[in-house]
Amino acid sequence: MIKVAVNGYGTIGKRVADAVSAQPDMEIVGVSKTRPSAEAVIAGKRGYPLYIADISKKADFESAGIAIAGSVEEMIQAADIVVDATPGGIGAKNRELYEKYGKMAIWQGGEAHDVAGFSFSSSCNFDDAKGRTFARVVSCNTTGLCRIIKLADDAFGVEKVRATMVRRGADPGDSKRGPVDAIVLNPVTIPSHHGPDLQTVLPEIDIVTTALVVPTTFMHMHILQMDLKETGDRDKILEMIKNHSRIGLIKGFTGIKSTAGLKEYASDLGRPRSDLWESCVFEDSVSIVDDKELYLFQAIHQEADVVVENVDCIRAMAGDDITAAESIALTDRSLNFEAI
Ligand SMILES: NC(=O)C1=CN([C@@H]2O[C@H](COP(=O)(O)OP(=O)(O)OC[C@H]3O[C@@H](n4cnc5c(N)ncnc54)[C@H](O)[C@@H]3O)[C@@H](O)[C@H]2O)C=CC1
Ligand SMILES: O=C(OP(=O)(O)O)[C@H](O)COP(=O)(O)O
């Protein structure tokens, strides 16, 4: 069994902990919080040993009736590999802790590529993670871009990509962020970080991305245009999407044309937390123009798509020798996840 610690039990960390627990070859040895909170209570209810970043806060937890297993340093020592899901910028500061105890670690997309020197996407570079001590799973948006661009590149070759990310303003449980009534250019400069971020995984792709933020909480929406090297074939693209285990195809007859419709669908499917681990490509948007231009819309559930990638990354780094396809299949099967 691969012993996994999750440092930072928040939006991403709690989902990674649940996904890891569902795997037959992994176990959670601990999760961490900084202060007593609703999520700390949930960690206890899930049976995850709870460790704290600042052990001097132990009394605060105990007076709230929350049992503490020890300090984050103790948690790290108990693990084979640490998934660092602390807020962007904090994770990089934890690197010396992982080095101190000689542990493998995986960071999230809020950290720069340099934190690990290697950025990961299950369907693009699984084998390159093998034997590494450190890796970073690219951000939710970049994960969505990696999946579909790799697919198009494999099918027809991709000459260049131009994409706009319409980003959610805050996660559903976050009442501090906005905007409440604005469309915010984020960033106002071009390109956004997503293109260069994609190139940390697929360096040969010519890509320019732009991004803005809107007052929603569930999912980002991508407007994608790819110039193909060869003449595109819509039916072939659709077939490849249907066969891709991490890309779902939203069919026109469903009437789903929005992130709201997808949220309802995920909920009706009985997905935990309404999570959509797959990218959601709208079938009717998939269009070939002038033979070689491919257009499509895809929605990305920011809280979910990176979760399954973290599980594969753990397996690539700390597991038995296994192929990407085998790991992806095992991860998904263990979660009862079949792309829509
Ligand atoms: N929320 C999202 O939609 C996505 C987030 N990410 C990335 O995942 C990472 C985590 O983001 P979220 O889960 O959204 O953040 P979050 O704020 O929801 O959770 C972070 C957790 O880390 C804990 N924490 C803070 N400082 C800590 C420390 N020093 N030691 C241990 N725990 C500490 C907090 O208590 C909190 O539970 C970031 O790099 C972010 O960019 C990636 C994809 C999507
Ligand atoms: O990794 C994400 O987005 P990103 O790919 O746009 O950086 C997550 O949705 C977190 O984004 P945030 O930095 O707006 O919280």
GROMACS .gro file of C-alpha atoms and ligand atoms in nm:
model
  399
    1MET     CA    1   0.000   0.000   0.000
    2ILE     CA    2   0.124   0.348  -0.084
    3LYS     CA    3   0.106   0.565   0.228
    4VAL     CA    4  -0.026   0.907   0.130
    5ALA     CA    5  -0.043   1.225   0.339
    6VAL     CA    6  -0.246   1.524   0.227
    7ASN     CA    7  -0.096   1.849   0.350
    8GLY     CA    8  -0.377   2.107   0.327
    9TYR     CA    9  -0.725   1.959   0.368
   10GLY     CA   10  -0.922   2.219   0.171
   11THR     CA   11  -1.112   2.222  -0.158
   12ILE     CA   12  -0.860   2.006  -0.342
   13GLY     CA   13  -0.706   1.823  -0.047
   14LYS     CA   14  -1.031   1.678   0.086
   15ARG     CA   15  -1.123   1.547  -0.258
   16VAL     CA   16  -0.779   1.396  -0.310
   17ALA     CA   17  -0.803   1.227   0.032
   18ASP     CA   18  -1.136   1.066  -0.058
   19ALA     CA   19  -1.013   0.959  -0.402
   20VAL     CA   20  -0.694   0.808  -0.255
   21SER     CA   21  -0.896   0.620   0.009
   22ALA     CA   22  -1.103   0.462  -0.268
   23GLN     CA   23  -0.793   0.311  -0.436
   24PRO     CA   24  -0.698  -0.050  -0.362
   25ASP     CA   25  -0.324   0.028  -0.361
   26MET     CA   26  -0.323   0.346  -0.148
   27GLU     CA   27  -0.412   0.458   0.201
   28ILE     CA   28  -0.439   0.795   0.374
   29VAL     CA   29  -0.203   0.817   0.671
   30GLY     CA   30  -0.298   1.172   0.758
   31VAL     CA   31  -0.440   1.507   0.650
   32SER     CA   32  -0.360   1.851   0.786
   33LYS     CA   33  -0.538   2.168   0.889
   34THR     CA   34  -0.416   2.494   1.041
   35ARG     CA   35  -0.713   2.566   1.266
   36PRO     CA   36  -1.034   2.401   1.392
   37SER     CA   37  -1.302   2.422   1.122
   38ALA     CA   38  -1.591   2.237   0.961
   39GLU     CA   39  -1.343   2.058   0.733
   40ALA     CA   40  -1.143   1.943   1.038
   41VAL     CA   41  -1.464   1.788   1.173
   42ILE     CA   42  -1.523   1.612   0.840
   43ALA     CA   43  -1.167   1.475   0.839
   44GLY     CA   44  -1.246   1.312   1.175
   45LYS     CA   45  -1.576   1.172   1.050
   46ARG     CA   46  -1.397   1.024   0.747
   47GLY     CA   47  -1.146   0.858   0.981
   48TYR     CA   48  -0.843   1.048   0.856
   49PRO     CA   49  -0.579   1.111   1.124
   50LEU     CA   50  -0.562   1.490   1.159
   51TYR     CA   51  -0.227   1.665   1.193
   52ILE     CA   52  -0.170   2.035   1.244
   53ALA     CA   53   0.081   2.275   1.092
   54ASP     CA   54   0.141   2.464   1.417
   55ILE     CA   55   0.141   2.222   1.710
   56SER     CA   56   0.100   2.513   1.955
   57LYS     CA   57  -0.263   2.528   1.832
   58LYS     CA   58  -0.330   2.175   1.963
   59ALA     CA   59  -0.534   2.305   2.258
   60ASP     CA   60  -0.764   2.500   2.020
   61PHE     CA   61  -0.850   2.178   1.838
   62GLU     CA   62  -0.891   1.976   2.156
   63SER     CA   63  -1.120   2.234   2.314
   64ALA     CA   64  -1.335   2.209   1.999
   65GLY     CA   65  -1.352   1.832   2.052
   66ILE     CA   66  -1.133   1.754   1.749
   67ALA     CA   67  -0.874   1.480   1.803
   68ILE     CA   68  -0.521   1.555   1.685
   69ALA     CA   69  -0.274   1.288   1.577
   70GLY     CA   70   0.032   1.514   1.583
   71SER     CA   71   0.227   1.773   1.389
   72VAL     CA   72   0.261   1.803   1.011
   73GLU     CA   73   0.625   1.698   1.046
   74GLU     CA   74   0.511   1.375   1.212
   75MET     CA   75   0.255   1.322   0.935
   76ILE     CA   76   0.522   1.361   0.668
   77GLN     CA   77   0.742   1.104   0.841
   78ALA     CA   78   0.454   0.852   0.836
   79ALA     CA   79   0.401   0.890   0.459
   80ASP     CA   80   0.566   0.754   0.145
   81ILE     CA   81   0.442   1.053  -0.053
   82VAL     CA   82   0.282   1.386   0.033
   83VAL     CA   83   0.017   1.560  -0.174
   84ASP     CA   84   0.061   1.928  -0.096
   85ALA     CA   85  -0.275   2.102  -0.142
   86THR     CA   86  -0.202   2.410   0.064
   87PRO     CA   87  -0.294   2.749  -0.089
   88GLY     CA   88  -0.080   2.868  -0.380
   89GLY     CA   89   0.256   3.000  -0.259
   90ILE     CA   90   0.247   2.812   0.073
   91GLY     CA   91   0.333   2.479  -0.088
   92ALA     CA   92   0.671   2.597  -0.214
   93LYS     CA   93   0.770   2.680   0.144
   94ASN     CA   94   0.695   2.319   0.244
   95ARG     CA   95   0.950   2.178   0.000
   96GLU     CA   96   1.231   2.189   0.257
   97LEU     CA   97   1.020   1.976   0.493
   98TYR     CA   98   0.977   1.709   0.227
   99GLU     CA   99   1.350   1.723   0.150
  100LYS     CA  100   1.435   1.703   0.519
  101TYR     CA  101   1.253   1.372   0.553
  102GLY     CA  102   1.343   1.241   0.206
  103LYS     CA  103   0.979   1.214   0.097
  104MET     CA  104   0.822   1.233  -0.247
  105ALA     CA  105   0.581   1.525  -0.295
  106ILE     CA  106   0.320   1.645  -0.541
  107TRP     CA  107   0.218   2.013  -0.560
  108GLN     CA  108  -0.083   2.177  -0.724
  109GLY     CA  109  -0.121   2.430  -1.003
  110GLY     CA  110  -0.113   2.730  -0.770
  111GLU     CA  111   0.261   2.670  -0.738
  112ALA     CA  112   0.508   2.754  -1.013
  113HIS     CA  113   0.651   2.476  -1.231
  114ASP     CA  114   0.990   2.532  -1.066
  115VAL     CA  115   0.866   2.404  -0.730
  116ALA     CA  116   0.906   2.052  -0.868
  117GLY     CA  117   1.079   2.103  -1.203
  118PHE     CA  118   0.825   1.865  -1.356
  119SER     CA  119   0.457   1.925  -1.438
  120PHE     CA  120   0.214   1.637  -1.478
  121SER     CA  121  -0.094   1.548  -1.680
  122SER     CA  122  -0.213   1.184  -1.676
  123SER     CA  123  -0.293   1.156  -2.046
  124CYS     CA  124   0.022   1.339  -2.160
  125ASN     CA  125   0.330   1.246  -1.959
  126PHE     CA  126   0.248   0.973  -1.704
  127ASP     CA  127   0.568   0.777  -1.774
  128ASP     CA  128   0.787   1.084  -1.720
  129ALA     CA  129   0.674   1.096  -1.355
  130LYS     CA  130   0.824   0.754  -1.284
  131GLY     CA  131   1.129   0.768  -1.061
  132ARG     CA  132   1.078   1.133  -0.971
  133THR     CA  133   1.082   1.270  -0.618
  134PHE     CA  134   0.884   1.584  -0.695
  135ALA     CA  135   0.601   1.667  -0.937
  136ARG     CA  136   0.335   1.932  -0.982
  137VAL     CA  137  -0.012   1.856  -1.115
  138VAL     CA  138  -0.101   2.145  -1.347
  139SER     CA  139  -0.400   2.367  -1.267
  140CYS     CA  140  -0.760   2.276  -1.340
  141ASN     CA  141  -0.773   2.487  -1.655
  142THR     CA  142  -0.438   2.363  -1.779
  143THR     CA  143  -0.543   2.003  -1.712
  144GLY     CA  144  -0.851   2.060  -1.930
  145LEU     CA  145  -0.638   2.214  -2.204
  146CYS     CA  146  -0.382   1.932  -2.189
  147ARG     CA  147  -0.643   1.659  -2.233
  148ILE     CA  148  -0.814   1.799  -2.543
  149ILE     CA  149  -0.505   1.943  -2.712
  150LYS     CA  150  -0.317   1.613  -2.675
  151LEU     CA  151  -0.616   1.433  -2.825
  152ALA     CA  152  -0.631   1.669  -3.126
  153ASP     CA  153  -0.254   1.659  -3.166
  154ASP     CA  154  -0.254   1.278  -3.170
  155ALA     CA  155  -0.532   1.275  -3.432
  156PHE     CA  156  -0.434   1.550  -3.676
  157GLY     CA  157  -0.132   1.737  -3.541
  158VAL     CA  158  -0.187   2.079  -3.385
  159GLU     CA  159  -0.033   2.377  -3.564
  160LYS     CA  160  -0.144   2.631  -3.305
  161VAL     CA  161  -0.403   2.689  -3.034
  162ARG     CA  162  -0.590   3.007  -2.939
  163ALA     CA  163  -0.808   2.971  -2.630
  164THR     CA  164  -1.006   3.186  -2.388
  165MET     CA  165  -1.081   3.076  -2.034
  166VAL     CA  166  -1.401   3.212  -1.878
  167ARG     CA  167  -1.318   3.144  -1.515
  168ARG     CA  168  -1.547   3.107  -1.216
  169GLY     CA  169  -1.511   3.387  -0.962
  170ALA     CA  170  -1.488   3.173  -0.648
  171ASP     CA  171  -1.539   2.815  -0.538
  172PRO     CA  172  -1.896   2.740  -0.416
  173GLY     CA  173  -1.798   2.740  -0.049
  174ASP     CA  174  -1.598   3.062  -0.071
  175SER     CA  175  -1.791   3.379   0.020
  176LYS     CA  176  -1.487   3.608   0.035
  177ARG     CA  177  -1.404   3.632  -0.335
  178GLY     CA  178  -1.579   3.786  -0.630
  179PRO     CA  179  -1.665   3.947  -0.859
  180VAL     CA  180  -2.032   3.989  -0.763
  181ASP     CA  181  -2.125   4.215  -1.055
  182ALA     CA  182  -1.848   4.245  -1.311
  183ILE     CA  183  -1.661   4.069  -1.587
  184VAL     CA  184  -1.298   4.098  -1.482
  185LEU     CA  185  -1.011   4.066  -1.726
  186ASN     CA  186  -0.782   3.831  -1.537
  187PRO     CA  187  -0.521   3.908  -1.640
  188VAL     CA  188  -0.576   4.216  -1.854
  189THR     CA  189  -0.248   4.132  -2.025
  190ILE     CA  190  -0.216   3.864  -2.293
  191PRO     CA  191  -0.126   3.582  -2.270
  192SER     CA  192  -0.271   3.446  -1.946
  193HIS     CA  193  -0.054   3.196  -1.757
  194HIS     CA  194  -0.244   2.898  -1.900
  195GLY     CA  195  -0.059   2.881  -2.234
  196PRO     CA  196   0.292   2.884  -2.084
  197ASP     CA  197   0.164   2.645  -1.817
  198LEU     CA  198   0.044   2.400  -2.085
  199GLN     CA  199   0.389   2.419  -2.243
  200THR     CA  200   0.541   2.281  -1.921
  201VAL     CA  201   0.364   1.956  -2.019
  202LEU     CA  202   0.343   1.985  -2.399
  203PRO     CA  203   0.638   2.210  -2.489
  204GLU     CA  204   0.596   2.176  -2.865
  205ILE     CA  205   0.244   2.329  -2.873
  206ASP     CA  206   0.211   2.685  -3.009
  207ILE     CA  207  -0.056   2.834  -2.782
  208VAL     CA  208  -0.185   3.177  -2.677
  209THR     CA  209  -0.447   3.199  -2.401
  210THR     CA  210  -0.661   3.479  -2.261
  211ALA     CA  211  -0.866   3.470  -1.941
  212LEU     CA  212  -1.144   3.655  -1.765
  213VAL     CA  213  -1.346   3.597  -1.449
  214VAL     CA  214  -1.725   3.601  -1.416
  215PRO     CA  215  -1.964   3.592  -1.115
  216THR     CA  216  -2.020   3.215  -1.102
  217THR     CA  217  -1.888   2.942  -0.872
  218PHE     CA  218  -1.926   2.609  -1.056
  219MET     CA  219  -1.688   2.540  -1.347
  220HIS     CA  220  -1.479   2.732  -1.594
  221MET     CA  221  -1.575   2.750  -1.965
  222HIS     CA  222  -1.315   2.728  -2.242
  223ILE     CA  223  -1.357   2.867  -2.593
  224LEU     CA  224  -1.101   2.679  -2.799
  225GLN     CA  225  -0.973   2.716  -3.150
  226MET     CA  226  -0.702   2.489  -3.287
  227ASP     CA  227  -0.538   2.507  -3.628
  228LEU     CA  228  -0.471   2.149  -3.732
  229LYS     CA  229  -0.177   2.028  -3.941
  230GLU     CA  230  -0.397   1.785  -4.136
  231THR     CA  231  -0.756   1.818  -4.255
  232GLY     CA  232  -0.987   1.766  -3.959
  233ASP     CA  233  -1.259   1.506  -3.938
  234ARG     CA  234  -1.542   1.590  -3.696
  235ASP     CA  235  -1.665   1.232  -3.667
  236LYS     CA  236  -1.316   1.111  -3.581
  237ILE     CA  237  -1.273   1.379  -3.315
  238LEU     CA  238  -1.611   1.290  -3.161
  239GLU     CA  239  -1.521   0.921  -3.162
  240MET     CA  240  -1.189   0.992  -2.991
  241ILE     CA  241  -1.363   1.204  -2.728
  242LYS     CA  242  -1.615   0.924  -2.665
  243ASN     CA  243  -1.325   0.685  -2.613
  244HIS     CA  244  -1.129   0.921  -2.385
  245SER     CA  245  -1.183   0.824  -2.024
  246ARG     CA  246  -1.132   1.177  -1.891
  247ILE     CA  247  -1.329   1.374  -2.151
  248GLY     CA  248  -1.708   1.363  -2.148
  249LEU     CA  249  -1.929   1.451  -2.443
  250ILE     CA  250  -2.238   1.659  -2.367
  251LYS     CA  251  -2.493   1.564  -2.628
  252GLY     CA  252  -2.738   1.813  -2.774
  253PHE     CA  253  -3.049   1.610  -2.689
  254THR     CA  254  -2.974   1.651  -2.315
  255GLY     CA  255  -3.059   2.019  -2.348
  256ILE     CA  256  -2.751   2.103  -2.140
  257LYS     CA  257  -2.605   2.432  -2.259
  258SER     CA  258  -2.462   2.573  -1.941
  259THR     CA  259  -2.259   2.506  -1.629
  260ALA     CA  260  -2.588   2.517  -1.437
  261GLY     CA  261  -2.719   2.228  -1.646
  262LEU     CA  262  -2.399   2.034  -1.583
  263LYS     CA  263  -2.424   2.090  -1.208
  264GLU     CA  264  -2.776   1.950  -1.205
  265TYR     CA  265  -2.665   1.653  -1.415
  266ALA     CA  266  -2.367   1.576  -1.190
  267SER     CA  267  -2.593   1.594  -0.889
  268ASP     CA  268  -2.854   1.366  -1.048
  269LEU     CA  269  -2.578   1.118  -1.139
  270GLY     CA  270  -2.506   1.095  -0.768
  271ARG     CA  271  -2.149   1.210  -0.808
  272PRO     CA  272  -1.988   1.287  -0.470
  273ARG     CA  273  -1.999   1.666  -0.413
  274SER     CA  274  -2.142   1.693  -0.770
  275ASP     CA  275  -1.785   1.648  -0.891
  276LEU     CA  276  -1.713   1.629  -1.262
  277TRP     CA  277  -1.369   1.472  -1.289
  278GLU     CA  278  -1.395   1.476  -1.668
  279SER     CA  279  -1.368   1.771  -1.904
  280CYS     CA  280  -1.711   1.838  -2.054
  281VAL     CA  281  -1.703   1.901  -2.430
  282PHE     CA  282  -2.030   2.021  -2.584
  283GLU     CA  283  -2.086   1.794  -2.884
  284ASP     CA  284  -2.277   2.052  -3.087
  285SER     CA  285  -1.993   2.301  -3.052
  286VAL     CA  286  -1.734   2.071  -3.211
  287SER     CA  287  -1.685   2.223  -3.555
  288ILE     CA  288  -1.433   2.206  -3.837
  289VAL     CA  289  -1.410   2.526  -4.041
  290ASP     CA  290  -1.206   2.566  -4.362
  291ASP     CA  291  -1.083   2.204  -4.332
  292LYS     CA  292  -0.818   2.263  -4.067
  293GLU     CA  293  -0.970   2.485  -3.797
  294LEU     CA  294  -1.122   2.302  -3.500
  295TYR     CA  295  -1.355   2.491  -3.264
  296LEU     CA  296  -1.522   2.375  -2.945
  297PHE     CA  297  -1.654   2.473  -2.602
  298GLN     CA  298  -1.558   2.273  -2.295
  299ALA     CA  299  -1.652   2.318  -1.930
  300ILE     CA  300  -1.403   2.231  -1.656
  301HIS     CA  301  -1.500   2.160  -1.297
  302GLN     CA  302  -1.224   2.343  -1.116
  303GLU     CA  303  -1.261   2.151  -0.789
  304ALA     CA  304  -1.255   1.807  -0.947
  305ASP     CA  305  -1.057   1.747  -1.266
  306VAL     CA  306  -0.715   1.761  -1.097
  307VAL     CA  307  -0.819   1.511  -0.828
  308VAL     CA  308  -0.795   1.201  -1.046
  309GLU     CA  309  -0.470   1.336  -1.193
  310ASN     CA  310  -0.321   1.354  -0.843
  311VAL     CA  311  -0.410   0.988  -0.789
  312ASP     CA  312  -0.238   0.884  -1.113
  313CYS     CA  313   0.064   1.099  -1.028
  314ILE     CA  314   0.095   0.925  -0.689
  315ARG     CA  315   0.083   0.587  -0.862
  316ALA     CA  316   0.337   0.685  -1.127
  317MET     CA  317   0.583   0.809  -0.865
  318ALA     CA  318   0.529   0.564  -0.579
  319GLY     CA  319   0.351   0.262  -0.723
  320ASP     CA  320   0.441  -0.052  -0.911
  321ASP     CA  321   0.542  -0.019  -1.274
  322ILE     CA  322   0.216   0.039  -1.455
  323THR     CA  323   0.105   0.208  -1.777
  324ALA     CA  324  -0.088   0.534  -1.793
  325ALA     CA  325  -0.390   0.354  -1.933
  326GLU     CA  326  -0.383   0.096  -1.650
  327SER     CA  327  -0.352   0.364  -1.382
  328ILE     CA  328  -0.625   0.582  -1.529
  329ALA     CA  329  -0.858   0.282  -1.555
  330LEU     CA  330  -0.786   0.176  -1.195
  331THR     CA  331  -0.829   0.528  -1.058
  332ASP     CA  332  -1.159   0.576  -1.239
  333ARG     CA  333  -1.298   0.230  -1.165
  334SER     CA  334  -1.222   0.273  -0.794
  335LEU     CA  335  -1.427   0.594  -0.797
  336ASN     CA  336  -1.712   0.439  -1.001
  337PHE     CA  337  -1.627   0.710  -1.251
  338GLU     CA  338  -1.724   0.671  -1.613
  339ALA     CA  339  -1.699   0.986  -1.823
  340ILE     CA  340  -2.037   1.124  -1.934
  341LIG     N1  341  -0.987   2.543  -0.582
  341LIG     C1  342  -0.964   2.514  -0.708
  341LIG     O1  343  -1.054   2.529  -0.789
  341LIG     C2  344  -0.832   2.464  -0.753
  341LIG     C3  345  -0.718   2.481  -0.680
  341LIG     N2  346  -0.599   2.436  -0.727
  341LIG     C4  347  -0.477   2.456  -0.653
  341LIG     O2  348  -0.478   2.367  -0.540
  341LIG     C5  349  -0.408   2.428  -0.431
  341LIG     C6  350  -0.501   2.431  -0.311
  341LIG     O3  351  -0.614   2.511  -0.344
  341LIG     P1  352  -0.751   2.496  -0.266
  341LIG     O4  353  -0.776   2.356  -0.229
  341LIG     O5  354  -0.851   2.568  -0.348
  341LIG     O6  355  -0.721   2.582  -0.137
  341LIG     P2  356  -0.807   2.586  -0.003
  341LIG     O7  357  -0.781   2.719   0.057
  341LIG     O8  358  -0.947   2.543  -0.026
  341LIG     O9  359  -0.739   2.474   0.088
  341LIG     C7  360  -0.609   2.486   0.136
  341LIG     C8  361  -0.600   2.416   0.269
  341LIG    O10  362  -0.467   2.424   0.317
  341LIG     C9  363  -0.470   2.452   0.457
  341LIG     N3  364  -0.343   2.518   0.489
  341LIG    C10  365  -0.312   2.648   0.477
  341LIG     N4  366  -0.184   2.668   0.514
  341LIG    C11  367  -0.135   2.549   0.552
  341LIG    C12  368  -0.011   2.505   0.602
  341LIG     N5  369   0.092   2.589   0.619
  341LIG     N6  370   0.006   2.373   0.630
  341LIG    C13  371  -0.097   2.287   0.613
  341LIG     N7  372  -0.218   2.324   0.566
  341LIG    C14  373  -0.236   2.453   0.536
  341LIG    C15  374  -0.593   2.537   0.476
  341LIG    O11  375  -0.640   2.523   0.609
  341LIG    C16  376  -0.688   2.476   0.378
  341LIG    O12  377  -0.758   2.370   0.437
  341LIG    C17  378  -0.362   2.565  -0.482
  341LIG    O13  379  -0.233   2.550  -0.536
  341LIG    C18  380  -0.462   2.595  -0.593
  341LIG    O14  381  -0.412   2.685  -0.690
  341LIG    C19  382  -0.590   2.365  -0.844
  341LIG    C20  383  -0.701   2.342  -0.918
  341LIG    C21  384  -0.829   2.394  -0.882
  342LIG     O1  385  -0.615   2.647  -1.093
  342LIG     C1  386  -0.718   2.711  -1.108
  342LIG     O2  387  -0.741   2.801  -1.204
  342LIG     P1  388  -0.637   2.851  -1.314
  342LIG     O3  389  -0.605   2.733  -1.400
  342LIG     O4  390  -0.712   2.954  -1.391
  342LIG     O5  391  -0.516   2.906  -1.243
  342LIG     C2  392  -0.822   2.698  -1.005
  342LIG     O6  393  -0.949   2.718  -1.058
  342LIG     C3  394  -0.791   2.793  -0.897
  342LIG     O7  395  -0.801   2.919  -0.953
  342LIG     P2  396  -0.797   3.046  -0.861
  342LIG     O8  397  -0.652   3.086  -0.850
  342LIG     O9  398  -0.878   3.145  -0.938
  342LIG    O10  399  -0.857   3.009  -0.727
   0.00000   0.00000   0.00000
